Structures are given as structure tokens and as C-alpha cells.
PDB file of C-alpha atoms in Angstrom:
ATOM      1  CA  MET A   1      90.639 139.629  95.718  1.00  0.00           C
ATOM      2  CA  LYS A   2      93.692 141.438  94.383  1.00  0.00           C
ATOM      3  CA  LYS A   3      95.794 144.122  96.028  1.00  0.00           C
ATOM      4  CA  ASN A   4      99.323 145.375  95.345  1.00  0.00           C
ATOM      5  CA  ASN A   5     100.028 142.638  92.769  1.00  0.00           C
ATOM      6  CA  GLU A   6      99.099 139.930  95.264  1.00  0.00           C
ATOM      7  CA  GLN A   7      96.305 137.400  95.245  1.00  0.00           C
ATOM      8  CA  ALA A   8      94.781 135.641  98.238  1.00  0.00           C
ATOM      9  CA  GLU A   9      94.450 131.867  98.529  1.00  0.00           C
ATOM     10  CA  SER A  10      92.444 130.203 101.284  1.00  0.00           C
ATOM     11  CA  LEU A  11      94.157 127.530 103.367  1.00  0.00           C
ATOM     12  CA  SER A  12      91.902 125.972 106.032  1.00  0.00           C
ATOM     13  CA  HIS A  13      90.099 129.289 106.629  1.00  0.00           C
ATOM     14  CA  LEU A  14      93.423 131.184 106.751  1.00  0.00           C
ATOM     15  CA  GLU A  15      93.969 133.890 104.133  1.00  0.00           C
ATOM     16  CA  ILE A  16      97.514 133.768 102.780  1.00  0.00           C
ATOM     17  CA  ALA A  17      99.002 136.418 100.492  1.00  0.00           C
ATOM     18  CA  MET A  18     100.268 134.836  97.262  1.00  0.00           C
ATOM     19  CA  PRO A  19     103.028 136.936  95.665  1.00  0.00           C
ATOM     20  CA  LYS A  20     103.176 136.736  91.889  1.00  0.00           C
ATOM     21  CA  ASP A  21     106.960 137.202  91.694  1.00  0.00           C
ATOM     22  CA  LYS A  22     108.766 133.872  91.562  1.00  0.00           C
ATOM     23  CA  CYS A  23     111.824 133.068  93.631  1.00  0.00           C
ATOM     24  CA  LEU A  24     115.290 132.552  92.149  1.00  0.00           C
ATOM     25  CA  VAL A  25     115.989 129.010  90.948  1.00  0.00           C
ATOM     26  CA  ASP A  26     119.647 128.104  91.478  1.00  0.00           C
ATOM     27  CA  THR A  27     120.027 124.952  89.390  1.00  0.00           C
ATOM     28  CA  ASP A  28     123.682 124.605  90.460  1.00  0.00           C
ATOM     29  CA  SER A  29     122.809 124.534  94.163  1.00  0.00           C
ATOM     30  CA  LEU A  30     119.064 124.137  94.683  1.00  0.00           C
ATOM     31  CA  PRO A  31     118.112 123.863  98.381  1.00  0.00           C
ATOM     32  CA  ILE A  32     116.402 120.507  98.878  1.00  0.00           C
ATOM     33  CA  LEU A  33     113.494 119.966 101.260  1.00  0.00           C
ATOM     34  CA  PRO A  34     113.069 116.188 101.757  1.00  0.00           C
ATOM     35  CA  THR A  35     109.614 114.814 102.562  1.00  0.00           C
ATOM     36  CA  ARG A  36     108.828 111.456 104.111  1.00  0.00           C
ATOM     37  CA  ASP A  37     105.864 110.470 101.937  1.00  0.00           C
ATOM     38  CA  LEU A  38     104.671 113.627 100.173  1.00  0.00           C
ATOM     39  CA  VAL A  39     105.024 113.772  96.391  1.00  0.00           C
ATOM     40  CA  LEU A  40     104.219 117.251  95.116  1.00  0.00           C
ATOM     41  CA  PHE A  41     103.090 117.920  91.534  1.00  0.00           C
ATOM     42  CA  PRO A  42     103.554 121.022  89.347  1.00  0.00           C
ATOM     43  CA  GLY A  43     101.226 123.949  89.976  1.00  0.00           C
ATOM     44  CA  VAL A  44      99.942 122.692  93.337  1.00  0.00           C
ATOM     45  CA  THR A  45     100.027 124.868  96.453  1.00  0.00           C
ATOM     46  CA  TYR A  46     100.483 122.710  99.538  1.00  0.00           C
ATOM     47  CA  PRO A  47     101.218 123.127 103.279  1.00  0.00           C
ATOM     48  CA  ILE A  48     104.218 121.009 104.289  1.00  0.00           C
ATOM     49  CA  HIS A  49     104.611 120.276 108.002  1.00  0.00           C
ATOM     50  CA  LEU A  50     108.278 120.632 108.922  1.00  0.00           C
ATOM     51  CA  GLY A  51     109.127 118.070 111.585  1.00  0.00           C
ATOM     52  CA  ARG A  52     112.924 118.215 111.389  1.00  0.00           C
ATOM     53  CA  GLN A  53     114.962 121.186 112.515  1.00  0.00           C
ATOM     54  CA  THR A  54     117.103 120.891 109.383  1.00  0.00           C
ATOM     55  CA  SER A  55     113.953 121.311 107.266  1.00  0.00           C
ATOM     56  CA  ILE A  56     112.839 124.330 109.296  1.00  0.00           C
ATOM     57  CA  ASP A  57     116.268 125.942 108.920  1.00  0.00           C
ATOM     58  CA  THR A  58     116.338 125.256 105.174  1.00  0.00           C
ATOM     59  CA  ALA A  59     112.884 126.739 104.678  1.00  0.00           C
ATOM     60  CA  ARG A  60     113.703 129.861 106.684  1.00  0.00           C
ATOM     61  CA  ALA A  61     116.968 130.440 104.824  1.00  0.00           C
ATOM     62  CA  ALA A  62     115.258 130.013 101.442  1.00  0.00           C
ATOM     63  CA  GLU A  63     112.429 132.356 102.396  1.00  0.00           C
ATOM     64  CA  GLU A  64     114.837 134.989 103.696  1.00  0.00           C
ATOM     65  CA  LYS A  65     116.940 134.920 100.488  1.00  0.00           C
ATOM     66  CA  SER A  66     113.950 134.524  98.116  1.00  0.00           C
ATOM     67  CA  LEU A  67     115.305 131.203  96.882  1.00  0.00           C
ATOM     68  CA  ALA A  68     113.206 128.491  95.317  1.00  0.00           C
ATOM     69  CA  ILE A  69     113.534 125.063  96.921  1.00  0.00           C
ATOM     70  CA  GLY A  70     113.330 121.523  95.600  1.00  0.00           C
ATOM     71  CA  VAL A  71     110.672 119.301  97.194  1.00  0.00           C
ATOM     72  CA  VAL A  72     111.787 115.657  96.926  1.00  0.00           C
ATOM     73  CA  CYS A  73     110.298 112.524  98.480  1.00  0.00           C
ATOM     74  CA  GLN A  74     112.505 110.101 100.414  1.00  0.00           C
ATOM     75  CA  LYS A  75     112.848 106.521  99.289  1.00  0.00           C
ATOM     76  CA  ASP A  76     112.349 105.351 102.884  1.00  0.00           C
ATOM     77  CA  PRO A  77     110.171 107.555 105.129  1.00  0.00           C
ATOM     78  CA  LYS A  78     111.968 106.234 108.236  1.00  0.00           C
ATOM     79  CA  THR A  79     115.312 107.775 107.248  1.00  0.00           C
ATOM     80  CA  GLU A  80     116.011 110.639 109.657  1.00  0.00           C
ATOM     81  CA  SER A  81     118.977 112.272 107.915  1.00  0.00           C
ATOM     82  CA  PRO A  82     118.639 111.603 104.176  1.00  0.00           C
ATOM     83  CA  THR A  83     121.533 112.139 101.777  1.00  0.00           C
ATOM     84  CA  ILE A  84     121.774 112.779  98.047  1.00  0.00           C
ATOM     85  CA  PRO A  85     121.493 110.613  95.995  1.00  0.00           C
ATOM     86  CA  ASP A  86     121.202 107.484  98.141  1.00  0.00           C
ATOM     87  CA  ASP A  87     118.097 108.343 100.187  1.00  0.00           C
ATOM     88  CA  LEU A  88     116.080 110.600  97.873  1.00  0.00           C
ATOM     89  CA  GLU A  89     114.177 110.033  94.658  1.00  0.00           C
ATOM     90  CA  ASP A  90     115.926 111.560  91.658  1.00  0.00           C
ATOM     91  CA  ILE A  91     112.871 113.590  90.635  1.00  0.00           C
ATOM     92  CA  GLY A  92     111.010 116.397  92.393  1.00  0.00           C
ATOM     93  CA  VAL A  93     109.466 119.833  91.857  1.00  0.00           C
ATOM     94  CA  VAL A  94     110.820 123.340  92.178  1.00  0.00           C
ATOM     95  CA  ALA A  95     108.673 125.299  94.633  1.00  0.00           C
ATOM     96  CA  ASP A  96     108.400 128.825  96.009  1.00  0.00           C
ATOM     97  CA  ILE A  97     107.960 129.262  99.745  1.00  0.00           C
ATOM     98  CA  VAL A  98     104.866 131.438 100.009  1.00  0.00           C
ATOM     99  CA  LYS A  99     104.931 131.689 103.774  1.00  0.00           C
ATOM    100  CA  ILE A 100     106.202 129.902 106.863  1.00  0.00           C
ATOM    101  CA  LEU A 101     103.425 129.496 109.405  1.00  0.00           C
ATOM    102  CA  GLU A 102     104.318 129.253 113.081  1.00  0.00           C
ATOM    103  CA  LEU A 103     101.106 128.970 115.082  1.00  0.00           C
ATOM    104  CA  PRO A 104     100.913 128.157 118.812  1.00  0.00           C
ATOM    105  CA  GLY A 105     100.462 124.440 119.473  1.00  0.00           C
ATOM    106  CA  ALA A 106     100.957 123.514 115.806  1.00  0.00           C
ATOM    107  CA  PRO A 107     103.980 122.232 113.847  1.00  0.00           C
ATOM    108  CA  VAL A 108     105.962 124.736 111.787  1.00  0.00           C
ATOM    109  CA  THR A 109     104.426 124.660 108.313  1.00  0.00           C
ATOM    110  CA  ALA A 110     105.796 125.901 105.008  1.00  0.00           C
ATOM    111  CA  LEU A 111     103.157 126.844 102.465  1.00  0.00           C
ATOM    112  CA  VAL A 112     104.779 126.123  99.112  1.00  0.00           C
ATOM    113  CA  ARG A 113     103.685 126.570  95.517  1.00  0.00           C
ATOM    114  CA  ALA A 114     105.101 124.030  93.070  1.00  0.00           C
ATOM    115  CA  ARG A 115     106.463 124.980  89.665  1.00  0.00           C
ATOM    116  CA  ASP A 116     108.401 122.853  87.160  1.00  0.00           C
ATOM    117  CA  LYS A 117     109.736 119.360  87.725  1.00  0.00           C
ATOM    118  CA  PHE A 118     113.452 118.708  87.980  1.00  0.00           C
ATOM    119  CA  LYS A 119     115.882 115.818  87.901  1.00  0.00           C
ATOM    120  CA  ILE A 120     118.745 115.580  90.381  1.00  0.00           C
ATOM    121  CA  ILE A 121     122.135 115.450  88.657  1.00  0.00           C
ATOM    122  CA  ALA A 122     124.376 115.368  91.732  1.00  0.00           C
ATOM    123  CA  ALA A 123     124.735 116.606  95.293  1.00  0.00           C
ATOM    124  CA  ALA A 124     125.945 120.201  95.617  1.00  0.00           C
ATOM    125  CA  GLU A 125     127.465 122.487  98.232  1.00  0.00           C
ATOM    126  CA  PRO A 126     124.740 124.598  99.919  1.00  0.00           C
ATOM    127  CA  THR A 127     125.043 128.377  99.477  1.00  0.00           C
ATOM    128  CA  ASP A 128     123.956 128.991 103.084  1.00  0.00           C
ATOM    129  CA  PRO A 129     125.146 127.147 106.229  1.00  0.00           C
ATOM    130  CA  ARG A 130     121.545 126.790 107.381  1.00  0.00           C
ATOM    131  CA  ILE A 131     120.675 124.713 104.312  1.00  0.00           C
ATOM    132  CA  ALA A 132     121.278 121.028 105.012  1.00  0.00           C
ATOM    133  CA  LEU A 133     120.924 119.611 101.479  1.00  0.00           C
ATOM    134  CA  ALA A 134     121.454 121.065  98.020  1.00  0.00           C
ATOM    135  CA  ALA A 135     121.632 119.546  94.568  1.00  0.00           C
ATOM    136  CA  GLN A 136     122.627 120.328  91.020  1.00  0.00           C
ATOM    137  CA  VAL A 137     119.445 119.840  89.015  1.00  0.00           C
ATOM    138  CA  LYS A 138     118.018 120.014  85.525  1.00  0.00           C
ATOM    139  CA  THR A 139     114.547 121.538  85.303  1.00  0.00           C
ATOM    140  CA  ILE A 140     111.886 119.806  83.202  1.00  0.00           C
ATOM    141  CA  HIS A 141     109.122 121.991  81.777  1.00  0.00           C
ATOM    142  CA  GLU A 142     105.824 120.191  81.400  1.00  0.00           C
ATOM    143  CA  PRO A 143     103.743 121.437  78.438  1.00  0.00           C
ATOM    144  CA  ASN A 144     100.155 122.402  79.194  1.00  0.00           C
ATOM    145  CA  PRO A 145      97.531 120.513  77.188  1.00  0.00           C
ATOM    146  CA  ARG A 146      95.877 122.439  74.362  1.00  0.00           C
ATOM    147  CA  LYS A 147      92.570 124.084  75.241  1.00  0.00           C
ATOM    148  CA  SER A 148      91.068 122.335  72.243  1.00  0.00           C
ATOM    149  CA  ASP A 149      91.996 118.904  73.639  1.00  0.00           C
ATOM    150  CA  THR A 150      88.558 117.703  74.749  1.00  0.00           C
ATOM    151  CA  GLU A 151      89.950 114.336  75.846  1.00  0.00           C
ATOM    152  CA  VAL A 152      91.996 115.956  78.617  1.00  0.00           C
ATOM    153  CA  GLU A 153      88.972 117.985  79.677  1.00  0.00           C
ATOM    154  CA  ALA A 154      86.788 114.856  79.832  1.00  0.00           C
ATOM    155  CA  LEU A 155      89.546 112.964  81.647  1.00  0.00           C
ATOM    156  CA  ALA A 156      89.896 115.711  84.248  1.00  0.00           C
ATOM    157  CA  SER A 157      86.121 115.719  84.756  1.00  0.00           C
ATOM    158  CA  THR A 158      86.148 111.952  85.379  1.00  0.00           C
ATOM    159  CA  VAL A 159      89.066 112.276  87.783  1.00  0.00           C
ATOM    160  CA  LYS A 160      87.154 114.981  89.677  1.00  0.00           C
ATOM    161  CA  GLU A 161      83.976 112.878  89.943  1.00  0.00           C
ATOM    162  CA  THR A 162      85.919 109.797  91.057  1.00  0.00           C
ATOM    163  CA  ALA A 163      87.895 111.765  93.659  1.00  0.00           C
ATOM    164  CA  LEU A 164      84.742 113.357  95.084  1.00  0.00           C
ATOM    165  CA  GLU A 165      83.033 109.958  95.319  1.00  0.00           C
ATOM    166  CA  MET A 166      86.031 108.570  97.192  1.00  0.00           C
ATOM    167  CA  LEU A 167      85.977 111.500  99.615  1.00  0.00           C
ATOM    168  CA  LYS A 168      82.362 110.659 100.500  1.00  0.00           C
ATOM    169  CA  SER A 169      83.452 107.198 101.645  1.00  0.00           C
ATOM    170  CA  MET A 170      86.373 108.530 103.736  1.00  0.00           C
ATOM    171  CA  ALA A 171      85.380 109.322 107.311  1.00  0.00           C
ATOM    172  CA  ASN A 172      88.164 111.810 108.099  1.00  0.00           C
ATOM    173  CA  ALA A 173      88.598 113.548 104.745  1.00  0.00           C
ATOM    174  CA  PRO A 174      89.506 117.252 105.164  1.00  0.00           C
ATOM    175  CA  ALA A 175      86.611 119.530 104.215  1.00  0.00           C
ATOM    176  CA  GLU A 176      88.883 121.906 102.274  1.00  0.00           C
ATOM    177  CA  LEU A 177      89.996 119.024 100.034  1.00  0.00           C
ATOM    178  CA  GLU A 178      86.513 118.593  98.581  1.00  0.00           C
ATOM    179  CA  TYR A 179      86.115 122.361  98.279  1.00  0.00           C
ATOM    180  CA  ASN A 180      89.394 122.782  96.400  1.00  0.00           C
ATOM    181  CA  ILE A 181      88.669 119.915  94.004  1.00  0.00           C
ATOM    182  CA  ARG A 182      85.308 121.440  93.155  1.00  0.00           C
ATOM    183  CA  GLN A 183      86.823 124.881  92.589  1.00  0.00           C
ATOM    184  CA  ILE A 184      89.703 123.919  90.263  1.00  0.00           C
ATOM    185  CA  GLU A 185      88.742 124.353  86.622  1.00  0.00           C
ATOM    186  CA  GLN A 186      92.063 123.917  84.781  1.00  0.00           C
ATOM    187  CA  PRO A 187      92.363 120.226  83.728  1.00  0.00           C
ATOM    188  CA  ALA A 188      96.149 119.993  84.273  1.00  0.00           C
ATOM    189  CA  LEU A 189      96.033 121.599  87.723  1.00  0.00           C
ATOM    190  CA  LEU A 190      93.077 119.437  88.754  1.00  0.00           C
ATOM    191  CA  ILE A 191      94.884 116.229  87.763  1.00  0.00           C
ATOM    192  CA  ASN A 192      98.049 117.341  89.563  1.00  0.00           C
ATOM    193  CA  TYR A 193      96.133 118.422  92.680  1.00  0.00           C
ATOM    194  CA  VAL A 194      94.279 115.103  92.930  1.00  0.00           C
ATOM    195  CA  ALA A 195      97.535 113.209  92.292  1.00  0.00           C
ATOM    196  CA  THR A 196      99.196 115.071  95.183  1.00  0.00           C
ATOM    197  CA  ASN A 197      96.352 114.239  97.588  1.00  0.00           C
ATOM    198  CA  ALA A 198      95.327 110.801  96.280  1.00  0.00           C
ATOM    199  CA  PRO A 199      95.311 107.916  98.810  1.00  0.00           C
ATOM    200  CA  VAL A 200      97.893 105.901  96.858  1.00  0.00           C
ATOM    201  CA  SER A 201     101.470 104.958  97.702  1.00  0.00           C
ATOM    202  CA  ALA A 202     104.369 107.371  97.337  1.00  0.00           C
ATOM    203  CA  ALA A 203     105.946 104.937  94.862  1.00  0.00           C
ATOM    204  CA  LYS A 204     102.857 105.162  92.646  1.00  0.00           C
ATOM    205  CA  LYS A 205     102.913 108.956  92.866  1.00  0.00           C
ATOM    206  CA  ILE A 206     106.575 109.023  91.821  1.00  0.00           C
ATOM    207  CA  GLU A 207     105.568 106.914  88.835  1.00  0.00           C
ATOM    208  CA  LEU A 208     102.857 109.469  88.009  1.00  0.00           C
ATOM    209  CA  LEU A 209     105.284 112.377  88.453  1.00  0.00           C
ATOM    210  CA  ARG A 210     107.682 110.812  85.942  1.00  0.00           C
ATOM    211  CA  GLU A 211     104.996 110.986  83.256  1.00  0.00           C
ATOM    212  CA  PRO A 212     106.150 113.682  80.810  1.00  0.00           C
ATOM    213  CA  LYS A 213     102.611 114.798  79.892  1.00  0.00           C
ATOM    214  CA  VAL A 214      99.387 115.457  81.779  1.00  0.00           C
ATOM    215  CA  LYS A 215      97.136 113.172  79.703  1.00  0.00           C
ATOM    216  CA  PRO A 216      98.933 109.854  80.396  1.00  0.00           C
ATOM    217  CA  ARG A 217      99.325 110.951  84.026  1.00  0.00           C
ATOM    218  CA  GLY A 218      95.577 111.518  84.279  1.00  0.00           C
ATOM    219  CA  ILE A 219      94.824 108.124  82.747  1.00  0.00           C
ATOM    220  CA  ASN A 220      97.165 106.318  85.156  1.00  0.00           C
ATOM    221  CA  LEU A 221      95.843 108.366  88.068  1.00  0.00           C
ATOM    222  CA  LEU A 222      92.264 107.421  87.195  1.00  0.00           C
ATOM    223  CA  GLU A 223      93.233 103.727  87.091  1.00  0.00           C
ATOM    224  CA  ALA A 224      94.869 104.064  90.524  1.00  0.00           C
ATOM    225  CA  LEU A 225      91.801 105.819  91.952  1.00  0.00           C
ATOM    226  CA  LYS A 226      89.455 103.172  90.543  1.00  0.00           C
ATOM    227  CA  HIS A 227      91.646 100.409  91.974  1.00  0.00           C
ATOM    228  CA  ASN A 228      91.677 102.118  95.364  1.00  0.00           C
ATOM    229  CA  GLU A 229      87.899 102.598  95.163  1.00  0.00           C
ATOM    230  CA  GLN A 230      87.465  98.859  94.582  1.00  0.00           C
ATOM    231  CA  LEU A 231      89.707  98.065  97.556  1.00  0.00           C
ATOM    232  CA  ILE A 232      87.664 100.396  99.791  1.00  0.00           C
ATOM    233  CA  GLY A 233      84.439  98.758  98.622  1.00  0.00           C
ATOM    234  CA  LEU A 234      85.855  95.279  99.223  1.00  0.00           C
ATOM    235  CA  ALA A 235      87.088  96.255 102.694  1.00  0.00           C
ATOM    236  CA  ARG A 236      83.654  97.668 103.527  1.00  0.00           C
ATOM    237  CA  GLU A 237      81.958  94.467 102.302  1.00  0.00           C
ATOM    238  CA  ILE A 238      84.296  92.274 104.358  1.00  0.00           C
ATOM    239  CA  GLY A 239      83.706  94.495 107.387  1.00  0.00           C
ATOM    240  CA  GLU A 240      79.943  94.182 107.007  1.00  0.00           C
ATOM    241  CA  ARG A 241      80.181  90.395 106.658  1.00  0.00           C
ATOM    242  CA  THR A 242      82.412  90.128 109.710  1.00  0.00           C
ATOM    243  CA  SER A 243      80.092  92.353 111.710  1.00  0.00           C
ATOM    244  CA  HIS A 244      77.072  90.247 110.697  1.00  0.00           C
ATOM    245  CA  ALA A 245      78.850  86.989 111.540  1.00  0.00           C
ATOM    246  CA  LEU A 246      79.950  88.369 114.895  1.00  0.00           C
ATOM    247  CA  SER A 247      76.439  89.554 115.667  1.00  0.00           C
ATOM    248  CA  GLN A 248      75.038  86.110 114.773  1.00  0.00           C
ATOM    249  CA  GLN A 249      77.598  84.399 117.027  1.00  0.00           C
ATOM    250  CA  GLN A 250      76.767  86.751 119.883  1.00  0.00           C
ATOM    251  CA  ARG A 251      73.058  86.103 119.363  1.00  0.00           C
ATOM    252  CA  ASN A 252      73.520  82.323 119.401  1.00  0.00           C
ATOM    253  CA  ALA A 253      75.670  82.498 122.529  1.00  0.00           C
ATOM    254  CA  PHE A 254      73.081  84.673 124.260  1.00  0.00           C
ATOM    255  CA  LEU A 255      70.225  82.316 123.340  1.00  0.00           C
ATOM    256  CA  GLN A 256      72.236  79.312 124.487  1.00  0.00           C
ATOM    257  CA  GLN A 257      72.835  80.975 127.830  1.00  0.00           C
ATOM    258  CA  GLN A 258      69.159  81.822 128.165  1.00  0.00           C
ATOM    259  CA  MET A 259      68.160  78.238 127.365  1.00  0.00           C
ATOM    260  CA  GLU A 260      70.519  76.908 130.027  1.00  0.00           C
ATOM    261  CA  THR A 261      69.125  79.335 132.592  1.00  0.00           C
ATOM    262  CA  ILE A 262      65.529  78.351 131.767  1.00  0.00           C
ATOM    263  CA  ARG A 263      66.365  74.645 131.871  1.00  0.00           C
ATOM    264  CA  GLN A 264      67.936  74.959 135.311  1.00  0.00           C
ATOM    265  CA  GLU A 265      64.936  76.947 136.562  1.00  0.00           C
ATOM    266  CA  LEU A 266      62.530  74.285 135.320  1.00  0.00           C
ATOM    267  CA  TYR A 267      64.394  71.098 136.169  1.00  0.00           C
ATOM    268  CA  GLY A 268      67.252  72.102 138.429  1.00  0.00           C
ATOM    269  CA  ASN A 269      70.732  70.616 138.054  1.00  0.00           C
ATOM    270  CA  ASP A 270      70.940  68.245 140.998  1.00  0.00           C
ATOM    271  CA  ASP A 271      72.076  64.802 139.876  1.00  0.00           C
ATOM    272  CA  ASP A 272      71.955  66.117 136.306  1.00  0.00           C
ATOM    273  CA  ASP A 273      72.463  63.243 133.847  1.00  0.00           C
ATOM    274  CA  THR A 274      74.460  65.450 131.466  1.00  0.00           C
ATOM    275  CA  VAL A 275      76.903  66.341 134.248  1.00  0.00           C
ATOM    276  CA  ARG A 276      77.469  62.686 135.080  1.00  0.00           C
ATOM    277  CA  PHE A 277      77.874  61.799 131.403  1.00  0.00           C
ATOM    278  CA  GLN A 278      80.385  64.611 130.962  1.00  0.00           C
ATOM    279  CA  GLU A 279      82.399  63.538 133.998  1.00  0.00           C
ATOM    280  CA  ARG A 280      82.558  59.963 132.716  1.00  0.00           C
ATOM    281  CA  ALA A 281      83.556  61.184 129.240  1.00  0.00           C
ATOM    282  CA  ASP A 282      86.320  63.360 130.666  1.00  0.00           C
ATOM    283  CA  SER A 283      87.859  60.364 132.405  1.00  0.00           C
ATOM    284  CA  THR A 284      87.553  58.094 129.360  1.00  0.00           C
ATOM    285  CA  GLU A 285      89.901  57.980 126.382  1.00  0.00           C
ATOM    286  CA  MET A 286      88.094  58.014 123.055  1.00  0.00           C
ATOM    287  CA  PRO A 287      88.937  58.922 119.431  1.00  0.00           C
ATOM    288  CA  GLU A 288      88.460  62.570 118.475  1.00  0.00           C
ATOM    289  CA  GLU A 289      85.600  61.883 116.082  1.00  0.00           C
ATOM    290  CA  VAL A 290      83.804  59.814 118.707  1.00  0.00           C
ATOM    291  CA  ARG A 291      84.226  62.621 121.247  1.00  0.00           C
ATOM    292  CA  LYS A 292      82.750  65.134 118.800  1.00  0.00           C
ATOM    293  CA  THR A 293      79.733  62.892 118.258  1.00  0.00           C
ATOM    294  CA  PHE A 294      79.353  62.319 121.983  1.00  0.00           C
ATOM    295  CA  ASN A 295      79.462  66.068 122.729  1.00  0.00           C
ATOM    296  CA  ARG A 296      76.890  66.757 120.025  1.00  0.00           C
ATOM    297  CA  GLU A 297      74.482  64.138 121.384  1.00  0.00           C
ATOM    298  CA  LEU A 298      75.061  65.312 124.967  1.00  0.00           C
ATOM    299  CA  THR A 299      74.120  68.849 123.947  1.00  0.00           C
ATOM    300  CA  LYS A 300      70.871  67.518 122.479  1.00  0.00           C
ATOM    301  CA  LEU A 301      70.137  65.674 125.759  1.00  0.00           C
ATOM    302  CA  SER A 302      70.577  68.860 127.784  1.00  0.00           C
ATOM    303  CA  ARG A 303      67.801  70.548 125.787  1.00  0.00           C
ATOM    304  CA  PHE A 304      65.111  67.987 126.562  1.00  0.00           C
ATOM    305  CA  ASN A 305      62.727  67.892 129.500  1.00  0.00           C
ATOM    306  CA  PRO A 306      63.793  64.921 131.676  1.00  0.00           C
ATOM    307  CA  GLN A 307      60.098  63.979 131.945  1.00  0.00           C
ATOM    308  CA  SER A 308      59.585  63.754 128.188  1.00  0.00           C
ATOM    309  CA  PRO A 309      59.744  60.544 126.125  1.00  0.00           C
ATOM    310  CA  ASP A 310      62.337  62.179 123.848  1.00  0.00           C
ATOM    311  CA  TYR A 311      64.683  62.553 126.827  1.00  0.00           C
ATOM    312  CA  ALA A 312      64.562  58.810 127.493  1.00  0.00           C
ATOM    313  CA  VAL A 313      65.299  58.042 123.853  1.00  0.00           C
ATOM    314  CA  GLN A 314      68.210  60.485 123.754  1.00  0.00           C
ATOM    315  CA  TYR A 315      69.505  59.187 127.094  1.00  0.00           C
ATOM    316  CA  SER A 316      69.606  55.646 125.721  1.00  0.00           C
TER     317      SER A 316
END
């Protein structure tokens, strides 16, 4: 759907106008939007929840002045007021602010569209008092793979299949994530979109972002997804084993309780031999191994009918 040189992109059932004109990139003083654990990749459109007032102010100032921003991940997500260069990674992406969404009962969200990568050279003086952080940067253009490169196409297809399989095993995976992965046809954008949303550590994503070309990034991303898939499978297997063991323990405990109830109904517990034996054992010092053997034999005694010959043998 196109109208007045704009295209619409769906974001969780919300139609957002996507202007084609790019914002100004000030490499001498690029406004920096720090994220706690988000690593954004070139070409990806992503909604960033702005939790800090400094981030909200920076986004609003950049939108108002049609300035591109730099999206950079923090080294430590717990840092409340990050500084350059100590608290931020030295690599990020230039991004246009498409729209700032302020919906009732929801956090302020900046919908951004990533462009080229950049490397931070040094901290810079912001051009607007509302902008908390700015940096002098050097942009890094990432070449698109050739259309004739069938290896990249096959790699992207494998990444897509692996990502979709992982989403099936995730209970709370957003529905739009699967939809978007299925809809993306460009190999480079698909790899970058999956890398942005992959359930891997921010440190691993930074490693992927540093890759100068899409193909090696896709290969490393696929390895990370496969590793994560194995971990999920192993966790599920351990969970099933634990659940089975717990169920078996519960079953044994229930049966033991039922047996005790039946035994008391049949024979009563007045002057019970096992009680007297236990009382004598409690008041007697004995080696640990002997006590274990005694307890085992006493348990056997409690299961026999006092009128049976086996009871007399076990009693002796």
C-alpha cells in the first residue's frame, strides 16, 4: 500500500507510515540511544521501549529535528546512566526514528529503522540540550551479497527454517515474529532480522554485528541457533525426567500410605511390635550401617500379617 511516497509496515496490528526520506546523519555528533540488551542489525525495523527519561528526550529531539540516531548496546544492562566510551559497546547502527508511540498504559516506544553500522571514535558534545549522549562516529557500509550467490540464499533459507522450528518450541513467542520471518525474502535482511531477535546473549550478537559481511554472520548465527536448539532440547529432556521421577516418588509415597492404612485397619496398632522395636532402637546407640539395615528389616516386618509364618521369621 503506497500513498504520497510512503509505505505502510505492520507492527503488532498497528499500521505505521514509513517515510522513504532518510534522516540527517551527523557523524560529528550523532545522538546515541543506549539499550540495555538490544543489539540492532542493519535494515531491521524494531520497536524500542524507552524506559529512561533521557532516552525519551533524546528520541523526541531527534524526531523533531529529523536527525538519525545511533542505537548502541550497553556493556552492562544494569548501568542506569551510561557514558561514552566506558559503558557502551564501540559498535552500533545508525537508525531513523519512524515514529514515537505513546499509547495509554504502555511504555513510550520508538519505532526505528536501522541503516548502516558505525564505530564510535569518541564522545561528542550534543547539538541539543535534550540529547543526553552523542558521539563522533565512522559509518561502516555493509555490502549486500550478490543475487547470484546461491550459498547466501541457501544459508538464509536454513536460518529461516531453524528460527521457525525454535519458535514452535517457545511458549510465549510473539505471533508477529513468526509472521515477519515468513514474509522476509531478502537473504541479508532475513539474517539480520533473525540475529536481532535470536534468543542468544547480547555479547554473541555484538560478535555477529562485528562481522563485516552477511555470509559469515549467517553461518555464525546458524551455529548459535543450533546450539540454543540443543540446549532447549536438553532442558526439555531433563524436565521430563524430573517430572517422571517426581511422579514415581509421589506414587510410591501414596502406595506406602495406603498400605499403612490397610495394615492398621486389618491388624490395628495396639502393642505393635514395630513400634516397640523402633522405640528400643531410638534409645540404643548403633553404627550407621547397622541402623540402616535395622530400619530396612523393620519396614519389611511392618508389611507382614502378624498371624503369618513369615511374620514370625522376620520378627526373629
